[in-house]
Amino acid sequence: DAGVIQSPRHEVTEMGQEVTLRCKPISGHDYLFWYRQTMMRGLELLIYFNNNVPIDDSGMPEDRFSAKMPNASFSTLKIQPSEPRDSAVYFCASTLDAFGSYGYTFGSGTRLTVV
Amino acid sequence: AQSVSQHNHHVILSEAASLELGCNYSYGGTVNLFWYVQYPGQHLQLLLKYFSGDPLVKGIKGFEAEFIKSKFSFNLRKPSVQWSDTAEYFCAVSTNAGNMLTFGGGTRLMVKP
């Protein structure tokens, strides 16, 4: 298995533009998570899905952020409009079971820079 | 809800020194415990995990961690660190009552050659 695949690896965009981050989880993993990592705030859970259904989006910072999972093999995180304070590394992770007993498998992340 | 505390935000060691990173969690029920490592510029990788059995868990690269239930702790140890261990280390906990991992704030380890 190729693991959790995220694209793009790096994204530089101008303030006000729409940004879409993509994630392909490991096949068979029923849970998918989006995290954001910054120096100031560390690792923050934004939203997670179970069987393509959003379960908890309480970590999404504001309405500019939205996430979808149209099928078991694809998820997107969209920021519209983007702002400089959104600059961070965004990680996607997937896991097999309800308790994360096998841990989470993380993608390589997308480093977003909003100028 | 559970929470995780990592006491040391930054640790600097010389090569061959022994390492112990603290991790405490707050949750009264059954927990699953993890340590993840993030090397510079890379994603998080699982270092070791505990969810039952022997409270002393051996992981990759010579790391180990001990679950002490009475202290709500899961400290990470390595007898002799190497320069290549320079990374950020995250403790995490999940519970059998839910399915989310809760991460600690991380500890940045720098090993001087």
PDB file of C-alpha atoms in Angstrom:
ATOM      1  CA  ASP A   1       0.000   0.000   0.000  1.00  0.00           C
ATOM      2  CA  ALA A   2       1.280   3.467  -0.834  1.00  0.00           C
ATOM      3  CA  GLY A   3       0.113   4.902   2.467  1.00  0.00           C
ATOM      4  CA  VAL A   4      -1.875   8.076   2.908  1.00  0.00           C
ATOM      5  CA  ILE A   5      -1.309  10.306  -0.099  1.00  0.00           C
ATOM      6  CA  GLN A   6      -1.652  14.059   0.073  1.00  0.00           C
ATOM      7  CA  SER A   7      -1.386  16.639  -2.644  1.00  0.00           C
ATOM      8  CA  PRO A   8       0.048  19.082  -3.272  1.00  0.00           C
ATOM      9  CA  ARG A   9       3.157  18.857  -1.087  1.00  0.00           C
ATOM     10  CA  HIS A  10       3.612  22.613  -1.178  1.00  0.00           C
ATOM     11  CA  GLU A  11       1.161  25.361  -1.991  1.00  0.00           C
ATOM     12  CA  VAL A  12       1.857  29.059  -2.149  1.00  0.00           C
ATOM     13  CA  THR A  13      -1.114  31.279  -2.754  1.00  0.00           C
ATOM     14  CA  GLU A  14      -2.156  34.868  -2.407  1.00  0.00           C
ATOM     15  CA  MET A  15      -4.479  36.076   0.275  1.00  0.00           C
ATOM     16  CA  GLY A  16      -8.096  35.801  -0.801  1.00  0.00           C
ATOM     17  CA  GLN A  17      -7.579  32.880  -3.129  1.00  0.00           C
ATOM     18  CA  GLU A  18      -9.272  29.523  -2.753  1.00  0.00           C
ATOM     19  CA  VAL A  19      -7.068  26.625  -1.717  1.00  0.00           C
ATOM     20  CA  THR A  20      -7.957  22.937  -2.006  1.00  0.00           C
ATOM     21  CA  LEU A  21      -5.941  20.246  -0.292  1.00  0.00           C
ATOM     22  CA  ARG A  22      -6.413  16.616  -1.212  1.00  0.00           C
ATOM     23  CA  CYS A  23      -6.060  13.322   0.579  1.00  0.00           C
ATOM     24  CA  LYS A  24      -6.313   9.682  -0.378  1.00  0.00           C
ATOM     25  CA  PRO A  25      -6.525   7.440   2.702  1.00  0.00           C
ATOM     26  CA  ILE A  26      -5.319   3.883   2.958  1.00  0.00           C
ATOM     27  CA  SER A  27      -7.785   1.505   1.350  1.00  0.00           C
ATOM     28  CA  GLY A  28     -10.039  -0.080   3.944  1.00  0.00           C
ATOM     29  CA  HIS A  29      -9.482   2.577   6.591  1.00  0.00           C
ATOM     30  CA  ASP A  30     -12.857   3.811   7.721  1.00  0.00           C
ATOM     31  CA  TYR A  31     -11.654   6.909   9.552  1.00  0.00           C
ATOM     32  CA  LEU A  32     -10.038   9.969   8.054  1.00  0.00           C
ATOM     33  CA  PHE A  33      -8.690  12.949   9.948  1.00  0.00           C
ATOM     34  CA  TRP A  34      -7.477  16.391   8.973  1.00  0.00           C
ATOM     35  CA  TYR A  35      -4.896  18.057  11.235  1.00  0.00           C
ATOM     36  CA  ARG A  36      -3.178  21.416  11.104  1.00  0.00           C
ATOM     37  CA  GLN A  37       0.286  21.964  12.537  1.00  0.00           C
ATOM     38  CA  THR A  38       1.814  25.326  13.387  1.00  0.00           C
ATOM     39  CA  MET A  39       4.655  26.381  15.626  1.00  0.00           C
ATOM     40  CA  MET A  40       2.332  28.373  17.828  1.00  0.00           C
ATOM     41  CA  ARG A  41      -0.552  25.938  18.230  1.00  0.00           C
ATOM     42  CA  GLY A  42       1.060  22.557  17.633  1.00  0.00           C
ATOM     43  CA  LEU A  43      -1.050  19.781  16.143  1.00  0.00           C
ATOM     44  CA  GLU A  44      -4.757  20.555  15.963  1.00  0.00           C
ATOM     45  CA  LEU A  45      -7.526  18.234  14.856  1.00  0.00           C
ATOM     46  CA  LEU A  46      -9.754  20.060  12.390  1.00  0.00           C
ATOM     47  CA  ILE A  47     -12.308  17.433  11.395  1.00  0.00           C
ATOM     48  CA  TYR A  48     -12.723  13.717  11.069  1.00  0.00           C
ATOM     49  CA  PHE A  49     -14.876  11.369   9.005  1.00  0.00           C
ATOM     50  CA  ASN A  50     -16.184   7.881   9.579  1.00  0.00           C
ATOM     51  CA  ASN A  51     -17.316   5.997   6.501  1.00  0.00           C
ATOM     52  CA  ASN A  52     -17.267   9.261   4.543  1.00  0.00           C
ATOM     53  CA  VAL A  53     -19.541  11.036   7.022  1.00  0.00           C
ATOM     54  CA  PRO A  54     -18.225  14.046   8.956  1.00  0.00           C
ATOM     55  CA  ILE A  55     -18.438  13.205  12.644  1.00  0.00           C
ATOM     56  CA  ASP A  56     -16.797  16.110  14.430  1.00  0.00           C
ATOM     57  CA  ASP A  57     -15.889  19.402  12.814  1.00  0.00           C
ATOM     58  CA  SER A  58     -15.566  21.389  16.013  1.00  0.00           C
ATOM     59  CA  GLY A  59     -11.905  22.007  15.287  1.00  0.00           C
ATOM     60  CA  MET A  60     -12.546  23.797  12.020  1.00  0.00           C
ATOM     61  CA  PRO A  61     -11.437  27.341  12.788  1.00  0.00           C
ATOM     62  CA  GLU A  62     -14.152  29.198  10.913  1.00  0.00           C
ATOM     63  CA  ASP A  63     -16.567  29.084   8.021  1.00  0.00           C
ATOM     64  CA  ARG A  64     -13.820  29.721   5.531  1.00  0.00           C
ATOM     65  CA  PHE A  65     -12.795  26.104   6.078  1.00  0.00           C
ATOM     66  CA  SER A  66     -14.778  23.216   4.651  1.00  0.00           C
ATOM     67  CA  ALA A  67     -14.060  19.521   4.176  1.00  0.00           C
ATOM     68  CA  LYS A  68     -15.699  16.817   2.124  1.00  0.00           C
ATOM     69  CA  MET A  69     -15.312  13.118   1.613  1.00  0.00           C
ATOM     70  CA  PRO A  70     -17.339  12.173  -1.473  1.00  0.00           C
ATOM     71  CA  ASN A  71     -16.126   8.569  -1.374  1.00  0.00           C
ATOM     72  CA  ALA A  72     -13.977   6.212   0.654  1.00  0.00           C
ATOM     73  CA  SER A  73     -10.842   7.006  -1.280  1.00  0.00           C
ATOM     74  CA  PHE A  74     -10.824  10.780  -1.439  1.00  0.00           C
ATOM     75  CA  SER A  75     -11.186  13.798   0.793  1.00  0.00           C
ATOM     76  CA  THR A  76     -10.656  17.517   0.326  1.00  0.00           C
ATOM     77  CA  LEU A  77     -10.051  20.402   2.678  1.00  0.00           C
ATOM     78  CA  LYS A  78     -10.915  23.755   1.206  1.00  0.00           C
ATOM     79  CA  ILE A  79     -10.096  27.233   2.443  1.00  0.00           C
ATOM     80  CA  GLN A  80     -11.985  30.090   0.832  1.00  0.00           C
ATOM     81  CA  PRO A  81     -10.874  32.830   1.055  1.00  0.00           C
ATOM     82  CA  SER A  82      -7.410  32.062   2.366  1.00  0.00           C
ATOM     83  CA  GLU A  83      -5.599  34.340   4.815  1.00  0.00           C
ATOM     84  CA  PRO A  84      -1.942  34.569   5.869  1.00  0.00           C
ATOM     85  CA  ARG A  85      -2.773  33.101   9.273  1.00  0.00           C
ATOM     86  CA  ASP A  86      -3.841  29.900   7.536  1.00  0.00           C
ATOM     87  CA  SER A  87      -0.208  29.232   6.692  1.00  0.00           C
ATOM     88  CA  ALA A  88       0.620  25.859   8.237  1.00  0.00           C
ATOM     89  CA  VAL A  89       1.283  22.240   7.436  1.00  0.00           C
ATOM     90  CA  TYR A  90      -1.930  20.317   6.928  1.00  0.00           C
ATOM     91  CA  PHE A  91      -1.841  16.584   7.581  1.00  0.00           C
ATOM     92  CA  CYS A  92      -4.332  13.944   6.655  1.00  0.00           C
ATOM     93  CA  ALA A  93      -4.415  10.661   8.576  1.00  0.00           C
ATOM     94  CA  SER A  94      -6.443   7.490   8.359  1.00  0.00           C
ATOM     95  CA  THR A  95      -7.035   4.565  10.642  1.00  0.00           C
ATOM     96  CA  LEU A  96      -8.712   1.209  10.585  1.00  0.00           C
ATOM     97  CA  ASP A  97     -10.687   0.814  13.748  1.00  0.00           C
ATOM     98  CA  ALA A  98     -12.777   2.854  16.123  1.00  0.00           C
ATOM     99  CA  PHE A  99     -10.161   3.067  18.843  1.00  0.00           C
ATOM    100  CA  GLY A 100      -7.139   3.800  16.733  1.00  0.00           C
ATOM    101  CA  SER A 101      -5.627   0.687  18.252  1.00  0.00           C
ATOM    102  CA  TYR A 102      -3.208   0.430  15.370  1.00  0.00           C
ATOM    103  CA  GLY A 103      -2.400   4.098  15.498  1.00  0.00           C
ATOM    104  CA  TYR A 104      -3.010   6.555  12.761  1.00  0.00           C
ATOM    105  CA  THR A 105      -1.160   6.599   9.459  1.00  0.00           C
ATOM    106  CA  PHE A 106      -0.257  10.112   8.439  1.00  0.00           C
ATOM    107  CA  GLY A 107       0.324  11.524   5.006  1.00  0.00           C
ATOM    108  CA  SER A 108       3.362  13.618   4.196  1.00  0.00           C
ATOM    109  CA  GLY A 109       1.424  16.822   4.627  1.00  0.00           C
ATOM    110  CA  THR A 110       0.772  19.908   2.561  1.00  0.00           C
ATOM    111  CA  ARG A 111       2.792  22.977   3.480  1.00  0.00           C
ATOM    112  CA  LEU A 112       0.539  25.941   2.789  1.00  0.00           C
ATOM    113  CA  THR A 113       1.900  29.457   2.565  1.00  0.00           C
ATOM    114  CA  VAL A 114      -0.543  32.304   2.112  1.00  0.00           C
ATOM    115  CA  VAL A 115       1.120  35.595   1.180  1.00  0.00           C
TER     116      VAL A 115
ATOM    117  CA  ALA B   1     -12.683  14.032  27.299  1.00  0.00           C
ATOM    118  CA  GLN B   2      -9.102  12.960  27.610  1.00  0.00           C
ATOM    119  CA  SER B   3      -6.112  15.289  27.591  1.00  0.00           C
ATOM    120  CA  VAL B   4      -2.380  14.761  27.275  1.00  0.00           C
ATOM    121  CA  SER B   5       0.462  16.767  28.798  1.00  0.00           C
ATOM    122  CA  GLN B   6       4.059  16.677  27.768  1.00  0.00           C
ATOM    123  CA  HIS B   7       6.105  18.480  30.349  1.00  0.00           C
ATOM    124  CA  ASN B   8       9.211  19.260  28.372  1.00  0.00           C
ATOM    125  CA  HIS B   9       8.814  21.429  25.311  1.00  0.00           C
ATOM    126  CA  HIS B  10      12.483  21.415  24.377  1.00  0.00           C
ATOM    127  CA  VAL B  11      15.212  18.985  25.332  1.00  0.00           C
ATOM    128  CA  ILE B  12      18.849  19.222  24.329  1.00  0.00           C
ATOM    129  CA  LEU B  13      21.139  16.255  24.850  1.00  0.00           C
ATOM    130  CA  SER B  14      24.561  15.156  23.774  1.00  0.00           C
ATOM    131  CA  GLU B  15      25.010  11.930  21.879  1.00  0.00           C
ATOM    132  CA  ALA B  16      25.062   8.829  24.089  1.00  0.00           C
ATOM    133  CA  ALA B  17      23.077  10.550  26.817  1.00  0.00           C
ATOM    134  CA  SER B  18      19.992   8.831  28.143  1.00  0.00           C
ATOM    135  CA  LEU B  19      16.576  10.167  27.275  1.00  0.00           C
ATOM    136  CA  GLU B  20      13.320  10.277  29.142  1.00  0.00           C
ATOM    137  CA  LEU B  21      10.373  12.307  27.872  1.00  0.00           C
ATOM    138  CA  GLY B  22       7.418  12.727  30.143  1.00  0.00           C
ATOM    139  CA  CYS B  23       3.806  12.164  29.172  1.00  0.00           C
ATOM    140  CA  ASN B  24       0.776  12.294  31.413  1.00  0.00           C
ATOM    141  CA  TYR B  25      -2.812  11.857  30.436  1.00  0.00           C
ATOM    142  CA  SER B  26      -6.102  12.510  32.139  1.00  0.00           C
ATOM    143  CA  TYR B  27      -8.784   9.897  31.687  1.00  0.00           C
ATOM    144  CA  GLY B  28     -10.220   7.478  34.185  1.00  0.00           C
ATOM    145  CA  GLY B  29     -11.040   4.598  31.881  1.00  0.00           C
ATOM    146  CA  THR B  30      -9.219   2.273  29.525  1.00  0.00           C
ATOM    147  CA  VAL B  31      -6.719   3.998  27.300  1.00  0.00           C
ATOM    148  CA  ASN B  32      -4.584   3.250  24.295  1.00  0.00           C
ATOM    149  CA  LEU B  33      -1.244   5.074  24.355  1.00  0.00           C
ATOM    150  CA  PHE B  34       1.081   6.050  21.573  1.00  0.00           C
ATOM    151  CA  TRP B  35       4.326   7.827  20.866  1.00  0.00           C
ATOM    152  CA  TYR B  36       4.852   9.365  17.469  1.00  0.00           C
ATOM    153  CA  VAL B  37       8.024  10.881  16.061  1.00  0.00           C
ATOM    154  CA  GLN B  38       8.283  13.631  13.488  1.00  0.00           C
ATOM    155  CA  TYR B  39      11.705  14.071  11.922  1.00  0.00           C
ATOM    156  CA  PRO B  40      12.471  17.514  10.512  1.00  0.00           C
ATOM    157  CA  GLY B  41      10.331  18.204   7.476  1.00  0.00           C
ATOM    158  CA  GLN B  42       8.555  14.877   7.634  1.00  0.00           C
ATOM    159  CA  HIS B  43       5.205  13.518   8.741  1.00  0.00           C
ATOM    160  CA  LEU B  44       4.378  11.808  12.002  1.00  0.00           C
ATOM    161  CA  GLN B  45       5.375   8.182  12.283  1.00  0.00           C
ATOM    162  CA  LEU B  46       4.353   5.683  14.917  1.00  0.00           C
ATOM    163  CA  LEU B  47       7.189   4.911  17.308  1.00  0.00           C
ATOM    164  CA  LEU B  48       5.399   2.548  19.666  1.00  0.00           C
ATOM    165  CA  LYS B  49       1.995   1.836  21.124  1.00  0.00           C
ATOM    166  CA  TYR B  50       0.366   0.274  24.138  1.00  0.00           C
ATOM    167  CA  PHE B  51      -3.178  -0.952  24.558  1.00  0.00           C
ATOM    168  CA  SER B  52      -2.917  -4.004  26.809  1.00  0.00           C
ATOM    169  CA  GLY B  53      -0.496  -6.519  28.285  1.00  0.00           C
ATOM    170  CA  ASP B  54       3.057  -5.809  29.377  1.00  0.00           C
ATOM    171  CA  PRO B  55       3.230  -2.158  30.455  1.00  0.00           C
ATOM    172  CA  LEU B  56       6.798  -1.913  29.175  1.00  0.00           C
ATOM    173  CA  VAL B  57       6.573  -1.460  25.448  1.00  0.00           C
ATOM    174  CA  LYS B  58       9.474  -1.730  23.050  1.00  0.00           C
ATOM    175  CA  GLY B  59       9.392   0.306  19.881  1.00  0.00           C
ATOM    176  CA  ILE B  60      11.559   0.952  16.895  1.00  0.00           C
ATOM    177  CA  LYS B  61      15.075   2.387  17.000  1.00  0.00           C
ATOM    178  CA  GLY B  62      15.717   1.346  20.589  1.00  0.00           C
ATOM    179  CA  PHE B  63      12.907   3.351  22.128  1.00  0.00           C
ATOM    180  CA  GLU B  64      10.719   2.037  24.893  1.00  0.00           C
ATOM    181  CA  ALA B  65       7.917   3.391  27.037  1.00  0.00           C
ATOM    182  CA  GLU B  66       6.403   2.340  30.313  1.00  0.00           C
ATOM    183  CA  PHE B  67       2.743   2.632  31.155  1.00  0.00           C
ATOM    184  CA  ILE B  68       2.237   3.383  34.844  1.00  0.00           C
ATOM    185  CA  LYS B  69      -1.482   3.356  35.383  1.00  0.00           C
ATOM    186  CA  SER B  70      -1.344   4.712  38.930  1.00  0.00           C
ATOM    187  CA  LYS B  71       0.535   7.755  37.694  1.00  0.00           C
ATOM    188  CA  PHE B  72      -1.413   8.169  34.428  1.00  0.00           C
ATOM    189  CA  SER B  73       1.946   8.275  32.710  1.00  0.00           C
ATOM    190  CA  PHE B  74       3.535   6.847  29.589  1.00  0.00           C
ATOM    191  CA  ASN B  75       7.104   8.113  29.522  1.00  0.00           C
ATOM    192  CA  LEU B  76       9.377   7.515  26.569  1.00  0.00           C
ATOM    193  CA  ARG B  77      12.949   6.341  27.147  1.00  0.00           C
ATOM    194  CA  LYS B  78      16.068   5.552  25.232  1.00  0.00           C
ATOM    195  CA  PRO B  79      19.317   4.568  26.944  1.00  0.00           C
ATOM    196  CA  SER B  80      21.650   6.240  24.469  1.00  0.00           C
ATOM    197  CA  VAL B  81      20.497   8.827  21.952  1.00  0.00           C
ATOM    198  CA  GLN B  82      22.014   9.490  18.571  1.00  0.00           C
ATOM    199  CA  TRP B  83      22.187  12.635  16.497  1.00  0.00           C
ATOM    200  CA  SER B  84      19.624  11.049  14.157  1.00  0.00           C
ATOM    201  CA  ASP B  85      17.086  11.044  16.997  1.00  0.00           C
ATOM    202  CA  THR B  86      16.735  14.807  16.626  1.00  0.00           C
ATOM    203  CA  ALA B  87      13.015  15.205  16.056  1.00  0.00           C
ATOM    204  CA  GLU B  88       9.755  16.210  17.672  1.00  0.00           C
ATOM    205  CA  TYR B  89       8.051  13.571  19.780  1.00  0.00           C
ATOM    206  CA  PHE B  90       4.327  13.424  20.399  1.00  0.00           C
ATOM    207  CA  CYS B  91       2.517  11.424  23.006  1.00  0.00           C
ATOM    208  CA  ALA B  92      -1.095  10.541  22.190  1.00  0.00           C
ATOM    209  CA  VAL B  93      -3.991   8.770  23.837  1.00  0.00           C
ATOM    210  CA  SER B  94      -7.236   7.284  22.638  1.00  0.00           C
ATOM    211  CA  THR B  95      -9.921   5.616  24.688  1.00  0.00           C
ATOM    212  CA  ASN B  96     -12.243   2.697  24.223  1.00  0.00           C
ATOM    213  CA  ALA B  97     -15.093   5.153  24.643  1.00  0.00           C
ATOM    214  CA  GLY B  98     -14.184   7.066  21.519  1.00  0.00           C
ATOM    215  CA  ASN B  99     -12.037   6.874  18.473  1.00  0.00           C
ATOM    216  CA  MET B 100      -9.977  10.026  18.380  1.00  0.00           C
ATOM    217  CA  LEU B 101      -6.355  10.316  19.197  1.00  0.00           C
ATOM    218  CA  THR B 102      -5.605  13.272  21.422  1.00  0.00           C
ATOM    219  CA  PHE B 103      -2.079  14.529  21.021  1.00  0.00           C
ATOM    220  CA  GLY B 104       0.151  16.236  23.512  1.00  0.00           C
ATOM    221  CA  GLY B 105       1.895  19.470  22.609  1.00  0.00           C
ATOM    222  CA  GLY B 106       5.066  17.697  21.535  1.00  0.00           C
ATOM    223  CA  THR B 107       8.658  17.759  22.754  1.00  0.00           C
ATOM    224  CA  ARG B 108      11.409  18.953  20.489  1.00  0.00           C
ATOM    225  CA  LEU B 109      14.565  16.933  21.011  1.00  0.00           C
ATOM    226  CA  MET B 110      17.889  18.150  19.748  1.00  0.00           C
ATOM    227  CA  VAL B 111      20.854  15.808  19.999  1.00  0.00           C
ATOM    228  CA  LYS B 112      24.227  17.449  19.706  1.00  0.00           C
ATOM    229  CA  PRO B 113      26.916  15.416  17.977  1.00  0.00           C
TER     230      PRO B 113
END
